[in-house]
Amino acid sequence: MTKIPISGTQLTIGYKKNNPILTNLNFELKPSKLTCLLGENGVGKSTLIQNLCGSLKPFSGEVKLFGKNIVNYSVSEISTKISLVLTDKISADLMTVYELIAIGRIPYTGFFGGLQNADRQIIDSALQLLKIEHLRNCYISELSDGQLQKALIAKALVQNCPIMILDEPTAFLDFTSKFEIMKLLSELSKNQHLSILVSTHDIDLAMKFADDIWILDKKELISDSVDNILKNNELQRIVKNSEVMDFLFGK
Amino acid sequence: MNLKFIVVAVLILIFGLLNIMVGSVNIPIGEIIDVIFGKSLNDINNVIILQSRVPQSLTAIFAGSALSVSGLLLQTVFRNPLAGPSILGVSTGASFGVALIILSFGHLWVNNSLSYNLLIIFGALFGAILVLGIILFISNFVKNNLMLLIIGVMISYISSSAISFLNFFSSADSVKTFAVWGMGNFSGVTSEQIPFFVISISFFLFLTFLLVKPLDVMLLGDNYARGVGLNIKLNRNLLLFATGILTAIVTAFCGPVTFIGLSVPHISRLILKTNSHKLLLPFTIMVGSLIALICNLLCICFPKYGVLPLNVVTPLFGAPIIIYIIFNQHKLHNFN
């Protein structure tokens, strides 16, 4: 039986113990599926993601990574299970795309971080898979936002983890790039058997490409398939304006 | 790439020789070679070269490389292009530690004995680590890089005040020793002290090479670094300790030398056009040595008027670099 990649039970999270942001969350991330995490600004999506990758600890309840409480994993163990694409700014003007992607191999390289042939092959195939081979020697400061996201996804990909978590990878992108990124993630989940969790505000694209949807509001986290989410009108929790709803799904 | 390393190496050799040739007595290159190989019969030249000029050049080479590496590590760890040992107050912190030693115990010790030197280094290290600790602590709350720099500058002022305060209550002799030291120079390391200076700096430079793997990752920030399994706290503390000790050793012997630590990493990046520390670290060491040799040459090339203090020369090329970075807005923006 395949274990659930990530699950949460009775999770209470936040930054101050006496004032948690979210309480009593329960969820399971499905293996080899693309799951989109939707929620309004400030509801705690990034906080949840930080708890899922072990950089924040929940006040109560537990996050399980393949059935084992994540607090019992070391940082380096987690780095072989979960790869990340974050919104953090990168302060390395003069780093090339290849060097950026190579950082994804860090958990597997030796003391000085030198790349072996096997590492280089993995990086090359990631460049091919994301169709950014022509960018390999470009500085990351020269990339468009969409190209940078692809490079960051390639970096996450070469980390060879069964789980990939992305925090708003489509923010600030033009529509074509948003579409391409979401399509790419959907393909990766199927072809590379990755369990992918993406937080996003692009509800329309999430409905098109995701297998599962997590909807986070102040009270709870609803997780279900796209069809059920639509059938049960769960989107109302995060889209309160009926005009917006009509726009998204046509009257 | 290799060519750039070779060019800098040749320049180090040329400026190293010039540093030995130029001074109140100009010595031709043939004589220098004779002295180094023990063939010269001229006792005066022997003394000048072996007791004064070679130690001074070696001091410039190693002090320059140590300060430059400190600057590189600080810029990477704080992800801030304007970080450097003098700007963040690390040098002034070290000065404070030295002031504490010179001004309170200076009259009790025989100058230049090993125990006195070690005590001064200990004082410098104490001051440097103290300031780094404070900056690190504050950086947990102040995420904005410019604000953090301003806090560094303020800490610098506080240490300067504390130093003046100590001066005020000290004997005239101690104050003079301290004032001369404070202007910065590469001639303060005697031929007896030079082995200690060279070996200790080489040792800690070697240690920074062992930390080359985390350095590139740190440019991506804490979250990505943790994401690839890096122990952030441990690595950051090791790097800051290395920075502190390198700055402390140089400051103890040469005084608070400004701008070299800040500007050399930028010069290195501009020439190599890379962020990869595997290349940047050795290149920064070389460029740091070269720049320090050039600065020292400028200080000693007007022997009629004496020797210029080092800190008169270093801002001449250091300050324009800062202005360049500020003009080069997108670079600053990317660091924030």
Short mmCIF file of N, CA, C and O in Angstrom, two decimals, chain B residues 271-333:
data_model
loop_
_atom_site.label_atom_id
_atom_site.label_comp_id
_atom_site.label_asym_id
_atom_site.label_seq_id
_atom_site.Cartn_x
_atom_site.Cartn_y
_atom_site.Cartn_z
N ILE B 271 34.73 41.23 -12.32
CA ILE B 271 35.71 40.66 -13.25
C ILE B 271 35.31 39.24 -13.67
O ILE B 271 35.32 38.90 -14.84
N LEU B 272 34.92 38.42 -12.69
CA LEU B 272 34.62 37.02 -13.01
C LEU B 272 33.21 36.83 -13.54
O LEU B 272 32.92 35.83 -14.17
N LYS B 273 32.33 37.76 -13.26
CA LYS B 273 30.92 37.67 -13.64
C LYS B 273 30.29 36.35 -13.18
O LYS B 273 29.67 35.62 -13.95
N THR B 274 30.50 36.05 -11.92
CA THR B 274 29.87 34.85 -11.37
C THR B 274 29.52 35.06 -9.90
O THR B 274 30.07 35.94 -9.25
N ASN B 275 28.58 34.25 -9.41
CA ASN B 275 28.26 34.22 -7.99
C ASN B 275 28.78 32.94 -7.34
O ASN B 275 28.58 32.72 -6.15
N SER B 276 29.41 32.09 -8.15
CA SER B 276 29.85 30.80 -7.63
C SER B 276 31.05 30.99 -6.70
O SER B 276 32.11 31.47 -7.12
N HIS B 277 30.86 30.60 -5.44
CA HIS B 277 31.91 30.86 -4.45
C HIS B 277 33.14 30.01 -4.65
O HIS B 277 34.21 30.34 -4.16
N LYS B 278 32.99 28.89 -5.39
CA LYS B 278 34.16 28.06 -5.66
C LYS B 278 35.20 28.87 -6.43
O LYS B 278 36.40 28.67 -6.29
N LEU B 279 34.73 29.78 -7.29
CA LEU B 279 35.65 30.65 -8.03
C LEU B 279 35.88 31.96 -7.29
O LEU B 279 36.99 32.47 -7.22
N LEU B 280 34.77 32.49 -6.73
CA LEU B 280 34.86 33.82 -6.10
C LEU B 280 35.80 33.84 -4.91
O LEU B 280 36.56 34.79 -4.73
N LEU B 281 35.75 32.77 -4.11
CA LEU B 281 36.54 32.77 -2.87
C LEU B 281 38.05 32.87 -3.16
O LEU B 281 38.71 33.78 -2.66
N PRO B 282 38.60 31.97 -4.01
CA PRO B 282 40.04 32.12 -4.30
C PRO B 282 40.36 33.42 -5.02
O PRO B 282 41.38 34.05 -4.74
N PHE B 283 39.45 33.85 -5.92
CA PHE B 283 39.74 35.07 -6.68
C PHE B 283 39.70 36.29 -5.77
O PHE B 283 40.52 37.20 -5.91
N THR B 284 38.75 36.31 -4.82
CA THR B 284 38.67 37.41 -3.87
C THR B 284 39.95 37.48 -3.03
O THR B 284 40.46 38.57 -2.75
N ILE B 285 40.47 36.33 -2.66
CA ILE B 285 41.73 36.30 -1.90
C ILE B 285 42.84 36.96 -2.71
O ILE B 285 43.59 37.81 -2.21
N MET B 286 42.89 36.61 -4.01
CA MET B 286 43.96 37.15 -4.86
C MET B 286 43.77 38.65 -5.09
O MET B 286 44.72 39.44 -4.95
N VAL B 287 42.55 39.06 -5.45
CA VAL B 287 42.31 40.48 -5.71
C VAL B 287 42.53 41.29 -4.43
O VAL B 287 43.09 42.40 -4.47
N GLY B 288 42.12 40.73 -3.29
CA GLY B 288 42.33 41.41 -2.01
C GLY B 288 43.81 41.66 -1.76
O GLY B 288 44.21 42.75 -1.34
N SER B 289 44.63 40.64 -2.04
CA SER B 289 46.08 40.81 -1.87
C SER B 289 46.60 41.90 -2.78
O SER B 289 47.39 42.76 -2.37
N LEU B 290 46.14 41.85 -4.04
CA LEU B 290 46.62 42.82 -5.04
C LEU B 290 46.26 44.25 -4.63
O LEU B 290 47.11 45.14 -4.63
N ILE B 291 44.97 44.45 -4.26
CA ILE B 291 44.52 45.79 -3.92
C ILE B 291 45.28 46.31 -2.69
O ILE B 291 45.69 47.47 -2.63
N ALA B 292 45.50 45.41 -1.72
CA ALA B 292 46.22 45.83 -0.51
C ALA B 292 47.66 46.23 -0.86
O ALA B 292 48.19 47.21 -0.33
N LEU B 293 48.27 45.48 -1.78
CA LEU B 293 49.64 45.82 -2.20
C LEU B 293 49.66 47.18 -2.91
O LEU B 293 50.56 48.00 -2.69
N ILE B 294 48.65 47.42 -3.77
CA ILE B 294 48.58 48.71 -4.47
C ILE B 294 48.41 49.85 -3.46
O ILE B 294 49.08 50.88 -3.54
N CYS B 295 47.50 49.64 -2.48
CA CYS B 295 47.27 50.67 -1.46
C CYS B 295 48.55 50.95 -0.68
O CYS B 295 48.91 52.10 -0.42
N ASN B 296 49.23 49.86 -0.31
CA ASN B 296 50.45 50.04 0.48
C ASN B 296 51.51 50.79 -0.32
O ASN B 296 52.22 51.65 0.20
N LEU B 297 51.58 50.47 -1.63
CA LEU B 297 52.55 51.14 -2.50
C LEU B 297 52.26 52.65 -2.54
O LEU B 297 53.18 53.47 -2.47
N LEU B 298 50.96 52.99 -2.65
CA LEU B 298 50.58 54.41 -2.66
C LEU B 298 51.00 55.09 -1.35
O LEU B 298 51.37 56.26 -1.34
N CYS B 299 50.89 54.32 -0.24
CA CYS B 299 51.25 54.90 1.07
C CYS B 299 52.75 55.19 1.17
O CYS B 299 53.16 56.13 1.84
N ILE B 300 53.57 54.32 0.54
CA ILE B 300 55.01 54.44 0.76
C ILE B 300 55.74 55.13 -0.38
O ILE B 300 56.95 55.33 -0.31
N CYS B 301 55.01 55.54 -1.45
CA CYS B 301 55.74 56.02 -2.62
C CYS B 301 56.07 57.52 -2.56
O CYS B 301 56.56 58.08 -3.53
N PHE B 302 55.79 58.17 -1.45
CA PHE B 302 56.24 59.55 -1.27
C PHE B 302 57.16 59.63 -0.06
O PHE B 302 56.84 60.30 0.94
N PRO B 303 58.32 58.94 -0.12
CA PRO B 303 59.16 58.81 1.09
C PRO B 303 59.62 60.16 1.64
O PRO B 303 59.87 60.29 2.84
N LYS B 304 59.70 61.18 0.76
CA LYS B 304 60.12 62.50 1.24
C LYS B 304 59.20 63.01 2.33
O LYS B 304 59.62 63.73 3.23
N TYR B 305 57.91 62.66 2.20
CA TYR B 305 56.92 63.19 3.14
C TYR B 305 56.55 62.19 4.23
O TYR B 305 55.66 62.43 5.03
N GLY B 306 57.22 61.02 4.23
CA GLY B 306 56.88 60.00 5.20
C GLY B 306 55.91 59.00 4.61
O GLY B 306 55.78 58.88 3.39
N VAL B 307 55.23 58.26 5.50
CA VAL B 307 54.31 57.21 5.05
C VAL B 307 52.88 57.66 5.29
O VAL B 307 52.51 58.07 6.38
N LEU B 308 52.07 57.58 4.23
CA LEU B 308 50.65 57.93 4.37
C LEU B 308 49.92 56.87 5.18
O LEU B 308 50.20 55.67 5.02
N PRO B 309 48.98 57.27 6.06
CA PRO B 309 48.16 56.25 6.73
C PRO B 309 47.32 55.51 5.69
O PRO B 309 46.84 56.11 4.72
N LEU B 310 47.16 54.22 5.91
CA LEU B 310 46.44 53.36 4.97
C LEU B 310 45.02 53.84 4.71
O LEU B 310 44.53 53.82 3.57
N ASN B 311 44.34 54.28 5.78
CA ASN B 311 42.94 54.66 5.62
C ASN B 311 42.74 55.97 4.87
O ASN B 311 41.62 56.41 4.65
N VAL B 312 43.87 56.60 4.48
CA VAL B 312 43.76 57.76 3.58
C VAL B 312 43.56 57.25 2.15
O VAL B 312 42.86 57.86 1.35
N VAL B 313 44.17 56.11 1.86
CA VAL B 313 44.19 55.60 0.48
C VAL B 313 42.98 54.71 0.17
O VAL B 313 42.37 54.83 -0.90
N THR B 314 42.63 53.82 1.12
CA THR B 314 41.60 52.81 0.81
C THR B 314 40.25 53.38 0.37
O THR B 314 39.62 52.81 -0.52
N PRO B 315 39.78 54.51 0.95
CA PRO B 315 38.48 55.01 0.49
C PRO B 315 38.51 55.50 -0.96
O PRO B 315 37.46 55.57 -1.60
N LEU B 316 39.71 55.82 -1.47
CA LEU B 316 39.80 56.37 -2.82
C LEU B 316 39.21 55.42 -3.86
O LEU B 316 38.61 55.85 -4.83
N PHE B 317 39.42 54.13 -3.67
CA PHE B 317 38.81 53.22 -4.63
C PHE B 317 37.57 52.53 -4.04
O PHE B 317 36.71 52.06 -4.74
N GLY B 318 37.48 52.49 -2.70
CA GLY B 318 36.35 51.81 -2.05
C GLY B 318 35.06 52.59 -2.17
O GLY B 318 34.02 52.03 -2.50
N ALA B 319 35.13 53.90 -1.91
CA ALA B 319 33.91 54.71 -1.93
C ALA B 319 33.25 54.74 -3.31
O ALA B 319 32.03 54.60 -3.41
N PRO B 320 34.03 54.91 -4.41
CA PRO B 320 33.38 54.87 -5.73
C PRO B 320 32.62 53.57 -5.98
O PRO B 320 31.59 53.57 -6.67
N ILE B 321 33.12 52.47 -5.43
CA ILE B 321 32.44 51.18 -5.62
C ILE B 321 31.04 51.24 -5.00
O ILE B 321 30.05 50.79 -5.59
N ILE B 322 30.96 51.82 -3.80
CA ILE B 322 29.65 51.93 -3.14
C ILE B 322 28.73 52.78 -4.00
O ILE B 322 27.55 52.44 -4.20
N ILE B 323 29.27 53.89 -4.51
CA ILE B 323 28.43 54.77 -5.34
C ILE B 323 27.97 54.01 -6.58
O ILE B 323 26.80 54.08 -6.98
N TYR B 324 28.87 53.22 -7.14
CA TYR B 324 28.50 52.42 -8.32
C TYR B 324 27.34 51.49 -7.99
O TYR B 324 26.38 51.37 -8.74
N ILE B 325 27.42 50.84 -6.83
CA ILE B 325 26.37 49.88 -6.47
C ILE B 325 25.04 50.60 -6.29
O ILE B 325 23.98 50.11 -6.69
N ILE B 326 25.09 51.79 -5.69
CA ILE B 326 23.85 52.53 -5.47
C ILE B 326 23.25 52.98 -6.81
O ILE B 326 22.05 52.91 -7.02
N PHE B 327 24.13 53.39 -7.73
CA PHE B 327 23.63 53.77 -9.05
C PHE B 327 23.05 52.57 -9.79
O PHE B 327 22.07 52.67 -10.51
N ASN B 328 23.69 51.42 -9.57
CA ASN B 328 23.27 50.21 -10.26
C ASN B 328 22.06 49.63 -9.54
O ASN B 328 22.10 48.59 -8.93
N GLN B 329 20.95 50.39 -9.63
CA GLN B 329 19.79 50.14 -8.78
C GLN B 329 19.30 48.70 -8.77
O GLN B 329 18.98 48.17 -7.73
N HIS B 330 19.22 48.07 -9.93
CA HIS B 330 18.58 46.75 -9.95
C HIS B 330 19.35 45.76 -9.10
O HIS B 330 18.79 44.84 -8.53
N LYS B 331 20.64 46.00 -8.99
CA LYS B 331 21.46 45.10 -8.18
C LYS B 331 21.06 45.21 -6.70
O LYS B 331 20.84 44.22 -6.02
N LEU B 332 20.94 46.44 -6.26
CA LEU B 332 20.55 46.67 -4.87
C LEU B 332 19.16 46.10 -4.62
O LEU B 332 18.89 45.47 -3.61
N HIS B 333 18.29 46.32 -5.61
CA HIS B 333 16.92 45.86 -5.52
C HIS B 333 16.87 44.34 -5.36
O HIS B 333 16.16 43.79 -4.54
#
